[in-house]
């Protein structure tokens, strides 16, 4: 696959703003592993190969087990995830699949996330989910292929 457009070679200002969320997320109370699992799952749903490659690589490098990495798509059934991770993954799926049902994120999904995360952490999860959805759309629209460089971006 060849990229349609090098969006980073154009005006980089919007991408710097989007990337600045990473500093906020790095300082939030949600574990980095949870944020990366969420970003990996959203990237699976959206079919974003460079983001999927990036977050799978980040998780693997951080010591995540193969069982967890291979089971992200089946997190509901796989025994490798904590209740808090399941709540974050559920919120991520519902927020990513907005068109699948009326009413956006169901109340029970939001309540379940609220059982594990305070308002500050829920805000961080919302921002992480929104951010990765934006990146997924940019990179899939422009057909950016996965690469070693995208792992460090």
Short mmCIF file of C-alpha atoms in Angstrom, two decimals, residues 51-146:
data_model
loop_
_atom_site.label_atom_id
_atom_site.label_comp_id
_atom_site.label_asym_id
_atom_site.label_seq_id
_atom_site.Cartn_x
_atom_site.Cartn_y
_atom_site.Cartn_z
CA UNK A 51 -2.04 2.48 14.77
CA UNK A 52 -2.70 -1.20 15.46
CA UNK A 53 0.96 -1.93 14.76
CA UNK A 54 2.07 0.97 16.97
CA UNK A 55 0.01 0.05 20.03
CA UNK A 56 0.59 -3.69 19.75
CA UNK A 57 4.31 -2.94 19.60
CA UNK A 58 4.13 -0.52 22.55
CA UNK A 59 2.26 -3.08 24.65
CA UNK A 60 4.65 -5.88 23.69
CA UNK A 61 7.70 -3.72 24.46
CA UNK A 62 6.17 -2.84 27.85
CA UNK A 63 5.98 -6.56 28.67
CA UNK A 64 2.38 -7.41 27.87
CA UNK A 65 1.81 -11.12 27.38
CA UNK A 66 1.00 -12.65 24.03
CA UNK A 67 -2.28 -13.91 25.50
CA UNK A 68 -3.42 -10.37 26.24
CA UNK A 69 -2.25 -8.98 22.91
CA UNK A 70 -3.88 -11.78 20.93
CA UNK A 71 -7.12 -11.47 22.91
CA UNK A 72 -7.84 -7.75 22.73
CA UNK A 73 -10.57 -8.31 20.12
CA UNK A 74 -12.18 -10.92 22.40
CA UNK A 75 -11.74 -9.05 25.68
CA UNK A 76 -15.25 -9.95 26.87
CA UNK A 77 -14.51 -13.68 26.84
CA UNK A 78 -10.76 -13.76 27.47
CA UNK A 79 -9.75 -14.17 31.13
CA UNK A 80 -6.65 -11.96 30.83
CA UNK A 81 -8.26 -8.57 31.51
CA UNK A 82 -9.18 -6.83 34.75
CA UNK A 83 -12.66 -5.48 35.37
CA UNK A 84 -11.30 -1.94 35.02
CA UNK A 85 -9.71 -2.77 31.66
CA UNK A 86 -12.96 -4.38 30.51
CA UNK A 87 -14.87 -1.24 31.47
CA UNK A 88 -12.41 0.93 29.51
CA UNK A 89 -12.53 -1.39 26.49
CA UNK A 90 -16.34 -1.44 26.58
CA UNK A 91 -16.46 2.36 26.67
CA UNK A 92 -13.97 2.52 23.81
CA UNK A 93 -15.99 0.14 21.64
CA UNK A 94 -19.28 1.93 22.23
CA UNK A 95 -17.76 5.38 21.62
CA UNK A 96 -16.11 4.15 18.42
CA UNK A 97 -19.26 2.51 17.05
CA UNK A 98 -21.59 5.49 17.49
CA UNK A 99 -23.60 4.75 14.36
CA UNK A 100 -24.40 1.20 15.44
CA UNK A 101 -27.28 2.26 17.70
CA UNK A 102 -29.30 5.31 18.67
CA UNK A 103 -28.31 7.13 21.82
CA UNK A 104 -24.54 6.80 21.49
CA UNK A 105 -22.84 5.23 24.54
CA UNK A 106 -25.37 3.23 26.60
CA UNK A 107 -25.85 4.31 30.22
CA UNK A 108 -24.88 0.89 31.58
CA UNK A 109 -21.51 1.08 29.78
CA UNK A 110 -20.89 4.57 31.19
CA UNK A 111 -21.90 3.44 34.70
CA UNK A 112 -19.60 0.43 34.50
CA UNK A 113 -16.69 2.70 33.56
CA UNK A 114 -17.65 5.01 36.44
CA UNK A 115 -17.34 2.10 38.87
CA UNK A 116 -13.64 1.86 38.05
CA UNK A 117 -12.61 5.40 37.13
CA UNK A 118 -13.19 8.76 38.79
CA UNK A 119 -14.24 11.81 36.78
CA UNK A 120 -10.65 12.83 36.00
CA UNK A 121 -9.82 9.35 34.71
CA UNK A 122 -13.08 9.12 32.76
CA UNK A 123 -12.16 12.43 31.13
CA UNK A 124 -8.77 11.01 30.22
CA UNK A 125 -10.39 7.89 28.74
CA UNK A 126 -12.79 10.03 26.71
CA UNK A 127 -9.86 12.07 25.37
CA UNK A 128 -7.80 8.95 24.58
CA UNK A 129 -10.72 7.34 22.74
CA UNK A 130 -11.42 10.53 20.78
CA UNK A 131 -7.74 11.02 19.96
CA UNK A 132 -7.18 7.51 18.60
CA UNK A 133 -10.38 7.71 16.55
CA UNK A 134 -9.08 10.91 14.95
CA UNK A 135 -5.67 9.36 14.24
CA UNK A 136 -7.36 6.25 12.80
CA UNK A 137 -9.43 8.33 10.42
CA UNK A 138 -6.50 10.46 9.26
CA UNK A 139 -4.21 7.49 8.66
CA UNK A 140 -6.78 5.22 7.00
CA UNK A 141 -8.11 8.02 4.80
CA UNK A 142 -4.61 8.79 3.53
CA UNK A 143 -3.60 5.09 3.41
CA UNK A 144 -0.54 5.46 5.59
CA UNK A 145 1.05 2.00 5.87
CA UNK A 146 2.46 0.63 9.11
#
